[in-house]
């Protein structure tokens, strides 16, 4: 912003790790908030640079055609970098045409697209396991779509689930699953005894040519586990129940020194363990949950209740923001679709006063022992010392249930759930050992808004640093509107962090170490106005373009 004239008119919001939340969700919360303001121009164009598929789902929840996603196009050309634009207008049109069922119920394309986003959550998400036999493959989405088009009503409305319609939908899914089991059982009885009960290749073959309504989608494994030693250096992905750590599918923690641990891998192809036949339901809960349904008949319904709470949580998270920071799904596996049939009224009340973990607390919750060196010195013993009150959260040996998959990275990592309260209690004895720099790293902060002195609103912003009795502070921020800043609202106050120096002062580039002798960029703290989740202001824009993805 100091050196490139093209940046001088741009307003930049920086939201770092001290501001809780996932990056793409922060961006969408900002856009959603701006669109909720009465004087906001709903025809404002939004472009997000991201290769994360979550951004597509999030963009669809915004309900606008004026949205594009920019990403790098896979290419072997080393000299010319190519990019792709995902055109949300065309994608929305394609989804509308694909989902529409005339004369079934009153048609609303916006609600149908919301339901499609929800179906994607059923097929796979970052926070809890997908339903057995339902995974995020194209044929499986067609499977869910075809059942959806037989429905009698929408599954969601303004980020809330319609439980009556969901139960009817899952009942139909369950009926199809029974058909799948019966077909698999018949096929198995006719097969050669030397053939495995299940193979990835057979599923791929069926996926390529099968009818979505009858396709065999691949049952979970239920086998005795066998121990397989891992190498001295092995990539291990830790698990956590803390919502803030939701990029587990994308993060890899690299090569980890591991001296003597072993991972127990469940991938036995023993025929007696296959999921099928008349007792498949009992087998599943016995092998996956260690529950005998003869003594605990209500257990599947209880798991289904927990799962419904998870569906409510993730739906609100994507449509309105984090409903609670301390919710988690308390099981490693999902229920079957048939287990939702006995649900009555499910109490879904999230703790809205819950707070996210602080940055260093979050690292303690998600790091394996091999990464202890990245924690404050006195905190390291909490995950290394055998006498630590939370050592059970960090077992040196753990099991991976491949659950019908071929790769370990696709299996279910059977780590214990992290107890947030227990973790915070353990930290009480070592919090006082933090250095001033560590205390700074561990604070929750606010977004920062940067503008150049050439920006039209600079004069107004610079008054935040005037020494007067009515100084604007965090508790008394300045409300900005579109009259002050074009297409932007929020609250601002002075940024007192010494890292961000004042105008005309020298500033050092943290990467190159070169100094900018005369800084011309001002920083202020920025906070979005509270979003109330009102989706009734949706306006429909003209469709644009002929292709959902344009390559330039």
Coordinates of C-alpha atoms in Angstrom, one line a residue:
X1 CA 0.0 0.0 0.0
X2 CA 3.0 2.3 0.5
X3 CA 4.7 1.4 -2.7
X4 CA 2.1 0.4 -5.3
X5 CA -0.2 3.2 -6.5
X6 CA -2.9 0.6 -7.4
X7 CA -3.3 -0.2 -3.8
X8 CA -3.8 3.4 -2.5
X9 CA -7.5 3.5 -3.1
X10 CA -8.1 0.0 -1.7
X11 CA -9.3 -0.6 1.9
X12 CA -7.7 -3.7 3.4
X13 CA -9.0 -5.7 6.3
X14 CA -6.5 -8.0 8.1
X15 CA -7.9 -10.8 10.2
X16 CA -5.1 -12.9 11.7
X17 CA -5.0 -15.9 14.0
X18 CA -5.8 -13.7 17.0
X19 CA -9.3 -13.3 15.6
X20 CA -11.2 -16.6 16.1
X21 CA -12.7 -18.3 13.1
X22 CA -12.0 -19.8 9.7
X23 CA -10.7 -17.4 7.1
X24 CA -13.4 -18.1 4.5
X25 CA -16.2 -17.9 7.1
X26 CA -14.8 -14.5 8.3
X27 CA -15.1 -13.3 4.7
X28 CA -18.6 -14.5 4.3
X29 CA -19.7 -13.1 7.6
X30 CA -18.4 -9.7 6.5
X31 CA -20.3 -9.9 3.1
X32 CA -23.4 -11.2 4.9
X33 CA -23.3 -8.3 7.3
X34 CA -22.8 -5.7 4.7
X35 CA -25.7 -7.0 2.6
X36 CA -28.0 -6.9 5.7
X37 CA -27.6 -3.1 5.9
X38 CA -30.5 -1.1 4.4
X39 CA -28.3 1.3 2.4
X40 CA -26.1 -1.5 0.9
X41 CA -26.1 -1.9 -2.8
X42 CA -27.2 -5.5 -3.3
X43 CA -25.7 -5.5 -6.8
X44 CA -22.2 -5.1 -5.4
X45 CA -19.8 -7.7 -7.0
X46 CA -17.9 -10.0 -4.7
X47 CA -14.8 -12.0 -5.8
X48 CA -13.1 -14.5 -3.4
X49 CA -9.8 -16.1 -4.2
X50 CA -9.8 -19.6 -2.9
X51 CA -9.3 -23.2 -3.9
X52 CA -11.4 -24.5 -1.0
X53 CA -14.6 -26.2 -2.0
X54 CA -16.3 -24.8 1.1
X55 CA -16.2 -21.4 -0.4
X56 CA -18.6 -22.6 -3.1
X57 CA -21.2 -23.7 -0.5
X58 CA -20.7 -20.5 1.5
X59 CA -21.1 -18.4 -1.6
X60 CA -24.4 -20.1 -2.4
X61 CA -25.7 -19.2 1.1
X62 CA -25.3 -15.5 0.2
X63 CA -28.1 -15.6 -2.3
X64 CA -26.7 -13.4 -5.0
X65 CA -25.6 -13.8 -8.7
X66 CA -23.0 -11.1 -8.2
X67 CA -20.4 -13.5 -6.8
X68 CA -17.4 -15.2 -8.4
X69 CA -14.6 -17.4 -7.0
X70 CA -11.1 -17.1 -8.4
X71 CA -8.7 -20.0 -8.2
X72 CA -5.6 -21.3 -9.9
X73 CA -6.3 -23.6 -12.8
X74 CA -4.3 -26.9 -12.8
X75 CA -1.8 -26.6 -15.6
X76 CA 1.5 -28.1 -16.7
X77 CA 2.5 -24.8 -18.2
X78 CA 5.3 -23.5 -16.0
X79 CA 5.6 -20.1 -17.7
X80 CA 2.0 -19.0 -17.8
X81 CA -0.2 -19.2 -14.7
X82 CA -3.8 -19.7 -15.6
X83 CA -6.8 -18.9 -13.4
X84 CA -10.4 -20.0 -13.3
X85 CA -13.5 -18.0 -12.4
X86 CA -16.4 -19.9 -10.9
X87 CA -19.6 -18.1 -12.0
X88 CA -22.1 -18.4 -9.2
X89 CA -24.9 -17.0 -11.4
X90 CA -24.6 -19.9 -13.8
X91 CA -24.0 -22.5 -11.1
X92 CA -27.2 -21.3 -9.3
X93 CA -29.1 -21.6 -12.6
X94 CA -27.8 -25.1 -13.1
X95 CA -28.8 -26.2 -9.6
X96 CA -32.2 -24.6 -10.0
X97 CA -32.8 -26.6 -13.2
X98 CA -31.5 -29.8 -11.7
X99 CA -33.5 -29.6 -8.5
X100 CA -36.8 -28.3 -9.8
X101 CA -39.8 -30.6 -9.5
X102 CA -43.0 -29.0 -10.9
X103 CA -46.3 -29.4 -9.1
X104 CA -44.8 -31.1 -6.0
X105 CA -44.8 -28.1 -3.6
X106 CA -44.6 -24.4 -4.0
X107 CA -41.3 -23.8 -5.8
X108 CA -38.7 -21.4 -4.4
X109 CA -35.3 -21.7 -6.1
X110 CA -33.5 -20.0 -3.2
X111 CA -34.7 -22.5 -0.7
X112 CA -34.0 -25.4 -3.0
X113 CA -30.4 -24.2 -3.3
X114 CA -30.2 -24.0 0.5
X115 CA -31.4 -27.6 0.7
X116 CA -28.8 -28.6 -1.8
X117 CA -26.1 -27.1 0.4
X118 CA -27.6 -29.1 3.3
X119 CA -27.4 -32.3 1.3
X120 CA -23.7 -31.6 0.7
X121 CA -23.3 -31.5 4.5
X122 CA -25.0 -34.9 4.8
X123 CA -22.6 -36.3 2.2
X124 CA -19.5 -35.0 4.0
X125 CA -18.3 -32.2 6.3
X126 CA -15.4 -31.2 8.5
X127 CA -17.2 -31.6 11.9
X128 CA -18.8 -35.0 12.2
X129 CA -18.9 -38.2 10.1
X130 CA -21.2 -38.7 7.2
X131 CA -24.1 -41.2 7.3
X132 CA -23.1 -44.7 6.4
X133 CA -23.2 -45.4 2.7
X134 CA -23.5 -41.7 1.9
X135 CA -20.3 -40.0 0.9
X136 CA -19.4 -37.1 -1.3
X137 CA -19.2 -38.7 -4.7
X138 CA -21.1 -37.4 -7.7
X139 CA -23.4 -40.5 -7.9
X140 CA -24.1 -40.3 -4.2
X141 CA -25.2 -36.6 -4.6
X142 CA -27.5 -37.8 -7.4
X143 CA -28.8 -40.4 -5.0
X144 CA -29.7 -37.8 -2.4
X145 CA -31.0 -35.4 -5.1
X146 CA -33.3 -38.0 -6.5
X147 CA -34.8 -38.8 -3.1
X148 CA -35.1 -35.0 -2.4
X149 CA -37.1 -34.5 -5.6
X150 CA -39.6 -37.0 -4.3
X151 CA -40.0 -35.0 -1.1
X152 CA -43.1 -33.1 0.0
X153 CA -41.4 -30.0 1.3
X154 CA -38.2 -28.1 1.9
X155 CA -35.6 -29.4 4.4
X156 CA -34.4 -26.0 5.6
X157 CA -35.5 -22.4 6.0
X158 CA -33.3 -19.5 6.8
X159 CA -30.6 -21.7 8.2
X160 CA -33.0 -23.8 10.3
X161 CA -34.0 -27.5 9.8
X162 CA -37.5 -28.6 9.3
X163 CA -37.5 -31.8 11.4
X164 CA -40.7 -33.3 10.0
X165 CA -39.5 -33.0 6.4
X166 CA -36.0 -34.3 7.4
X167 CA -37.4 -37.4 9.0
X168 CA -39.5 -38.2 5.9
X169 CA -36.4 -37.6 3.7
X170 CA -34.2 -39.9 5.8
X171 CA -36.9 -42.5 6.0
X172 CA -36.8 -42.7 2.2
X173 CA -32.9 -42.8 2.4
X174 CA -33.2 -45.7 4.9
X175 CA -35.5 -47.6 2.6
X176 CA -33.0 -47.3 -0.2
X177 CA -30.2 -48.4 2.1
X178 CA -32.1 -51.6 3.0
X179 CA -32.4 -52.3 -0.7
X180 CA -28.7 -51.8 -1.0
X181 CA -28.0 -54.2 1.9
X182 CA -30.3 -56.9 0.5
X183 CA -28.8 -56.7 -3.0
X184 CA -25.3 -56.9 -1.5
X185 CA -26.3 -59.9 0.6
X186 CA -27.8 -61.7 -2.3
X187 CA -24.7 -60.9 -4.5
X188 CA -22.4 -62.1 -1.7
X189 CA -24.2 -65.4 -1.3
X190 CA -23.8 -66.1 -5.0
X191 CA -20.1 -65.0 -5.1
X192 CA -17.1 -67.3 -5.0
X193 CA -16.0 -67.8 -1.4
X194 CA -12.5 -66.8 -2.4
X195 CA -13.6 -63.3 -3.4
X196 CA -13.5 -60.5 -0.8
X197 CA -16.8 -59.2 0.5
X198 CA -16.0 -55.7 -0.5
X199 CA -13.5 -54.0 -2.7
X200 CA -12.8 -50.4 -3.8
X201 CA -12.6 -51.4 -7.4
X202 CA -16.0 -53.0 -7.4
X203 CA -17.5 -49.8 -5.9
X204 CA -15.8 -47.6 -8.5
X205 CA -17.2 -49.9 -11.2
X206 CA -20.7 -49.6 -9.9
X207 CA -20.3 -45.8 -9.4
X208 CA -19.4 -45.5 -13.1
X209 CA -22.4 -47.4 -14.5
X210 CA -24.9 -47.9 -11.7
X211 CA -28.4 -46.4 -11.2
X212 CA -28.2 -43.9 -8.3
X213 CA -31.4 -45.3 -6.8
X214 CA -30.0 -48.8 -6.5
X215 CA -26.2 -48.3 -6.5
X216 CA -24.1 -50.1 -3.8
X217 CA -22.3 -47.3 -2.1
X218 CA -19.9 -49.3 0.0
X219 CA -20.6 -50.3 3.6
X220 CA -18.4 -49.5 6.5
X221 CA -16.0 -52.1 7.7
X222 CA -16.6 -53.9 11.0
X223 CA -13.5 -56.1 11.6
X224 CA -11.1 -57.0 14.3
X225 CA -8.3 -54.5 14.3
X226 CA -4.8 -55.5 13.5
X227 CA -1.7 -53.6 14.6
X228 CA 0.7 -52.3 11.9
X229 CA 3.9 -50.6 13.0
X230 CA 4.5 -47.2 11.5
X231 CA 7.8 -46.0 10.3
X232 CA 10.1 -43.8 12.4
X233 CA 8.9 -40.8 10.5
X234 CA 5.2 -40.8 9.8
X235 CA 2.7 -38.1 8.8
X236 CA 0.1 -38.1 11.6
X237 CA -3.0 -35.9 11.6
X238 CA -4.2 -35.0 15.1
X239 CA -7.9 -34.8 16.1
X240 CA -9.8 -32.3 18.1
X241 CA -13.3 -31.6 19.1
X242 CA -12.8 -27.9 19.2
X243 CA -14.9 -26.2 16.4
X244 CA -12.2 -23.7 15.6
X245 CA -10.0 -26.5 14.3
X246 CA -12.1 -27.3 11.3
X247 CA -9.6 -27.5 8.5
X248 CA -8.5 -31.1 9.5
X249 CA -9.0 -32.4 6.0
X250 CA -6.6 -29.8 4.5
X251 CA -3.9 -29.6 7.2
X252 CA -1.0 -32.0 7.4
X253 CA 1.5 -31.6 10.2
X254 CA 4.4 -32.9 8.1
X255 CA 6.9 -35.6 9.1
X256 CA 6.9 -36.3 12.8
X257 CA 9.6 -38.1 14.8
X258 CA 8.0 -41.1 16.4
X259 CA 10.2 -43.7 18.1
X260 CA 8.1 -46.7 19.1
X261 CA 4.4 -45.9 18.5
X262 CA 2.2 -48.1 16.4
X263 CA -1.1 -47.5 14.8
X264 CA -3.7 -50.2 14.8
X265 CA -5.4 -50.4 11.4
X266 CA -8.8 -52.0 10.9
X267 CA -8.9 -53.3 7.4
X268 CA -9.4 -57.1 7.7
X269 CA -11.3 -58.5 4.8
X270 CA -12.7 -61.4 6.9
X271 CA -16.1 -62.3 5.6
X272 CA -17.7 -62.6 9.0
X273 CA -17.2 -58.9 9.6
X274 CA -18.9 -57.6 6.4
X275 CA -21.8 -55.3 6.9
X276 CA -24.8 -57.1 5.4
X277 CA -27.4 -59.7 6.1
X278 CA -30.3 -59.5 8.5
X279 CA -28.2 -58.4 11.5
X280 CA -26.3 -55.5 9.8
X281 CA -27.8 -52.9 12.2
X282 CA -26.8 -54.8 15.4
X283 CA -23.3 -55.6 13.9
X284 CA -22.7 -51.9 13.2
X285 CA -23.4 -50.7 16.7
X286 CA -21.6 -53.6 18.3
X287 CA -18.4 -53.1 16.3
X288 CA -18.4 -49.3 15.9
X289 CA -19.9 -48.2 19.2
X290 CA -19.2 -51.3 21.4
X291 CA -22.9 -51.4 22.2
X292 CA -25.2 -54.4 22.4
X293 CA -28.6 -53.3 21.1
X294 CA -30.3 -56.1 23.0
X295 CA -29.5 -54.3 26.2
X296 CA -29.5 -50.7 24.9
X297 CA -32.3 -50.5 22.3
X298 CA -32.6 -46.7 22.6
X299 CA -28.9 -46.0 21.9
X300 CA -29.3 -45.6 18.1
X301 CA -32.0 -42.9 18.7
X302 CA -29.7 -41.1 21.2
X303 CA -26.9 -41.1 18.6
X304 CA -29.4 -39.8 16.0
X305 CA -30.4 -37.0 18.4
X306 CA -26.7 -36.0 18.7
X307 CA -26.4 -36.1 15.0
X308 CA -29.5 -33.8 14.5
X309 CA -27.9 -31.3 16.8
X310 CA -24.8 -31.5 14.7
X311 CA -26.9 -30.8 11.5
X312 CA -28.4 -27.8 13.2
X313 CA -25.0 -26.6 14.3
X314 CA -23.4 -26.8 10.9
X315 CA -26.4 -25.3 9.1
X316 CA -26.3 -22.3 11.4
X317 CA -22.6 -22.0 11.1
X318 CA -22.7 -21.8 7.3
X319 CA -25.7 -19.5 7.1
X320 CA -25.4 -17.3 10.1
X321 CA -22.1 -17.8 11.9
X322 CA -20.9 -19.9 14.8
X323 CA -23.9 -20.8 17.0
X324 CA -21.7 -22.1 19.8
X325 CA -17.9 -22.5 20.3
X326 CA -18.1 -25.5 22.7
X327 CA -20.4 -27.9 20.8
X328 CA -19.0 -31.1 19.3
X329 CA -20.4 -34.4 18.1
X330 CA -19.5 -36.9 20.8
X331 CA -19.1 -40.0 18.6
X332 CA -16.6 -41.3 16.1
X333 CA -19.3 -42.7 13.8
X334 CA -22.7 -41.6 12.5
X335 CA -26.1 -43.4 12.9
X336 CA -27.9 -45.0 10.1
X337 CA -30.7 -43.1 8.3
X338 CA -33.2 -45.6 9.8
X339 CA -32.3 -44.5 13.3
X340 CA -33.9 -41.1 12.8
X341 CA -37.4 -42.6 12.5
X342 CA -38.1 -42.7 16.2
X343 CA -37.0 -39.2 16.9
X344 CA -39.6 -36.9 18.4
X345 CA -38.8 -33.4 19.6
X346 CA -35.0 -32.9 19.7
X347 CA -33.9 -30.1 22.0
X348 CA -31.4 -27.9 20.1
X349 CA -30.2 -25.1 22.3
X350 CA -26.7 -23.9 21.8
X351 CA -24.7 -22.0 24.4
X352 CA -24.5 -18.6 22.8
X353 CA -22.4 -17.2 25.6
X354 CA -19.6 -19.8 24.9
X355 CA -16.2 -18.4 24.1
X356 CA -13.5 -19.8 21.7
X357 CA -10.2 -21.0 23.0
X358 CA -7.4 -18.5 22.9
X359 CA -4.7 -19.1 20.2
X360 CA -2.2 -21.0 22.4
X361 CA -5.0 -22.9 24.1
X362 CA -6.1 -24.0 20.7
X363 CA -2.7 -25.3 19.8
X364 CA -2.5 -27.3 23.0
X365 CA -5.9 -28.8 22.1
X366 CA -4.9 -30.0 18.6
X367 CA -1.1 -30.6 18.7
X368 CA 0.2 -34.2 19.1
X369 CA 3.1 -34.7 21.5
X370 CA 5.6 -34.5 18.7
X371 CA 4.8 -30.8 18.3
X372 CA 5.2 -29.9 22.0
X373 CA 8.2 -27.7 21.1
X374 CA 6.0 -25.2 19.5
X375 CA 4.1 -24.5 22.8
X376 CA 5.3 -22.3 25.6
X377 CA 8.0 -24.0 27.6
X378 CA 6.0 -24.8 30.7
X379 CA 3.0 -25.9 28.7
X380 CA 5.0 -28.6 26.9
X381 CA 4.9 -30.9 30.0
X382 CA 1.1 -31.0 29.9
X383 CA 1.3 -33.3 26.8
X384 CA 4.7 -35.0 27.6
X385 CA 4.7 -35.7 31.3
X386 CA 3.0 -39.0 32.2
X387 CA 1.7 -37.5 35.4
X388 CA -0.1 -34.6 33.5
X389 CA -3.8 -34.4 34.4
X390 CA -4.6 -34.3 30.6
X391 CA -2.1 -36.9 29.4
X392 CA -5.0 -39.1 28.3
X393 CA -5.8 -36.7 25.5
X394 CA -2.5 -37.4 23.9
X395 CA -2.0 -41.2 23.6
X396 CA 1.3 -42.4 22.0
X397 CA -0.6 -45.3 20.4
X398 CA -3.9 -45.0 18.7
X399 CA -6.0 -46.9 16.1
X400 CA -7.2 -46.0 12.7
X401 CA -10.3 -47.7 11.4
X402 CA -10.2 -47.7 7.6
X403 CA -13.9 -48.1 7.6
X404 CA -14.0 -49.5 4.1
X405 CA -11.4 -47.1 2.7
X406 CA -8.1 -47.9 1.2
X407 CA -5.9 -45.0 2.5
X408 CA -5.1 -44.4 6.2
X409 CA -5.8 -40.7 5.7
X410 CA -9.4 -41.6 4.8
X411 CA -10.0 -43.7 7.9
X412 CA -11.4 -42.9 11.3
X413 CA -8.8 -41.8 13.7
X414 CA -9.8 -43.2 17.1
X415 CA -8.4 -40.6 19.4
X416 CA -10.1 -39.5 22.6
X417 CA -12.2 -36.4 22.6
X418 CA -10.5 -33.4 24.2
X419 CA -12.4 -32.1 27.2
X420 CA -12.3 -28.3 27.1
X421 CA -13.0 -27.8 30.8
X422 CA -10.3 -30.3 31.8
X423 CA -7.8 -28.7 29.5
X424 CA -8.4 -25.2 30.9
X425 CA -8.2 -26.5 34.5
X426 CA -4.8 -28.0 33.7
X427 CA -3.6 -24.7 32.3
X428 CA -4.4 -22.7 35.5
X429 CA -1.1 -23.8 37.1
X430 CA 1.1 -22.7 34.1
X431 CA -0.6 -19.6 32.8
X432 CA 1.6 -17.3 35.0
X433 CA 4.7 -18.6 33.2
X434 CA 3.9 -17.0 29.9
X435 CA 6.3 -14.3 28.7
X436 CA 5.0 -10.9 27.6
X437 CA 5.4 -11.9 24.0
X438 CA 3.5 -15.2 24.6
X439 CA 0.7 -13.3 26.4
X440 CA 0.4 -11.1 23.4
X441 CA 0.2 -14.1 21.0
X442 CA -2.5 -15.6 23.2
X443 CA -4.9 -12.7 23.2
X444 CA -8.1 -12.5 21.2
X445 CA -8.0 -9.4 19.0
X446 CA -9.9 -7.6 16.4
X447 CA -9.7 -7.2 12.6
X448 CA -7.6 -4.3 11.4
X449 CA -8.6 -1.9 8.7
X450 CA -5.8 -0.3 6.6
X451 CA -6.2 2.8 4.4
X452 CA -3.7 5.0 2.6
X453 CA -3.5 8.8 3.3
X454 CA -4.8 9.3 -0.2
X455 CA -8.0 7.6 0.7
X456 CA -11.0 10.0 0.9
X457 CA -11.8 8.9 4.4
X458 CA -8.3 9.3 5.8
X459 CA -9.0 12.6 7.4
X460 CA -11.9 11.2 9.4
X461 CA -9.9 8.1 10.4
X462 CA -6.9 10.2 11.6
X463 CA -9.0 12.0 14.2
X464 CA -9.2 8.7 16.1
X465 CA -5.6 9.4 17.2
X466 CA -6.3 13.0 18.3
X467 CA -5.8 13.6 22.0
X468 CA -9.1 14.9 23.3
X469 CA -11.6 14.1 26.0
X470 CA -14.0 12.4 23.7
X471 CA -11.5 9.9 22.3
X472 CA -13.0 7.0 20.4
X473 CA -12.2 3.7 22.1
X474 CA -13.1 0.0 21.9
X475 CA -16.0 0.7 24.3
X476 CA -17.0 3.9 22.5
X477 CA -16.2 3.1 18.8
X478 CA -17.0 5.3 15.8
X479 CA -19.9 3.9 13.7
X480 CA -19.0 4.1 10.0
X481 CA -21.7 4.0 7.2
X482 CA -21.7 4.0 3.5
X483 CA -21.9 7.8 3.6
X484 CA -18.4 7.8 5.1
X485 CA -17.0 4.8 3.3
X486 CA -18.5 3.6 0.0
X487 CA -20.2 0.2 0.4
X488 CA -18.9 -0.4 3.9
X489 CA -20.3 -0.3 7.4
X490 CA -18.9 -1.2 10.8
X491 CA -17.3 0.2 13.9
X492 CA -13.7 1.5 14.3
X493 CA -11.4 2.8 17.0
X494 CA -7.7 3.6 17.4
X495 CA -5.2 0.7 17.0
X496 CA -2.8 1.0 19.9
X497 CA -0.6 -1.9 19.0
X498 CA 3.0 -0.7 18.7
X499 CA 3.6 -3.0 15.8
X500 CA 1.6 -0.7 13.6
X501 CA 3.4 2.6 13.6
X502 CA 1.9 6.0 12.8
X503 CA 1.9 8.1 9.7
X504 CA 5.3 9.5 8.6
X505 CA 7.2 7.1 10.8
X506 CA 9.6 4.5 9.5
X507 CA 8.4 0.9 9.3
X508 CA 10.4 -2.3 8.7
X509 CA 9.2 -5.0 6.3
X510 CA 9.1 -8.2 8.5
X511 CA 10.1 -10.4 5.5
X512 CA 12.8 -8.4 3.6
X513 CA 13.8 -6.3 6.6
X514 CA 13.9 -3.3 4.3
X515 CA 12.6 -0.1 5.8
X516 CA 9.8 2.1 4.5
X517 CA 11.1 5.5 5.6
X518 CA 7.9 7.4 5.4
X519 CA 4.8 5.2 6.2
X520 CA 1.6 6.5 4.6
X521 CA -0.8 3.8 5.7
X522 CA -3.0 4.1 8.7
X523 CA -4.3 1.2 10.8
X524 CA -7.5 1.2 12.9
X525 CA -9.3 -1.6 14.7
X526 CA -12.4 -2.7 12.9
X527 CA -15.5 -4.6 14.1
X528 CA -18.5 -5.8 12.0
X529 CA -21.9 -4.9 13.2
X530 CA -23.8 -7.8 14.8
X531 CA -25.6 -9.9 12.2
X532 CA -29.1 -10.9 13.1
X533 CA -29.7 -13.6 10.5
X534 CA -32.4 -11.9 8.5
X535 CA -32.6 -13.4 5.0
X536 CA -35.8 -11.7 4.0
X537 CA -34.0 -8.9 2.1
X538 CA -32.9 -11.2 -0.8
X539 CA -33.1 -9.5 -4.2
X540 CA -32.7 -11.5 -7.4
X541 CA -30.2 -10.4 -9.9
X542 CA -29.9 -11.0 -13.6
X543 CA -28.2 -14.2 -14.6
X544 CA -24.7 -13.7 -16.1
X545 CA -22.5 -15.7 -18.5
X546 CA -22.9 -19.0 -20.2
X547 CA -20.4 -21.1 -18.2
X548 CA -20.2 -22.0 -14.6
X549 CA -16.4 -22.0 -14.8
X550 CA -14.5 -19.6 -17.1
X551 CA -10.8 -20.1 -17.7
X552 CA -8.7 -17.1 -18.5

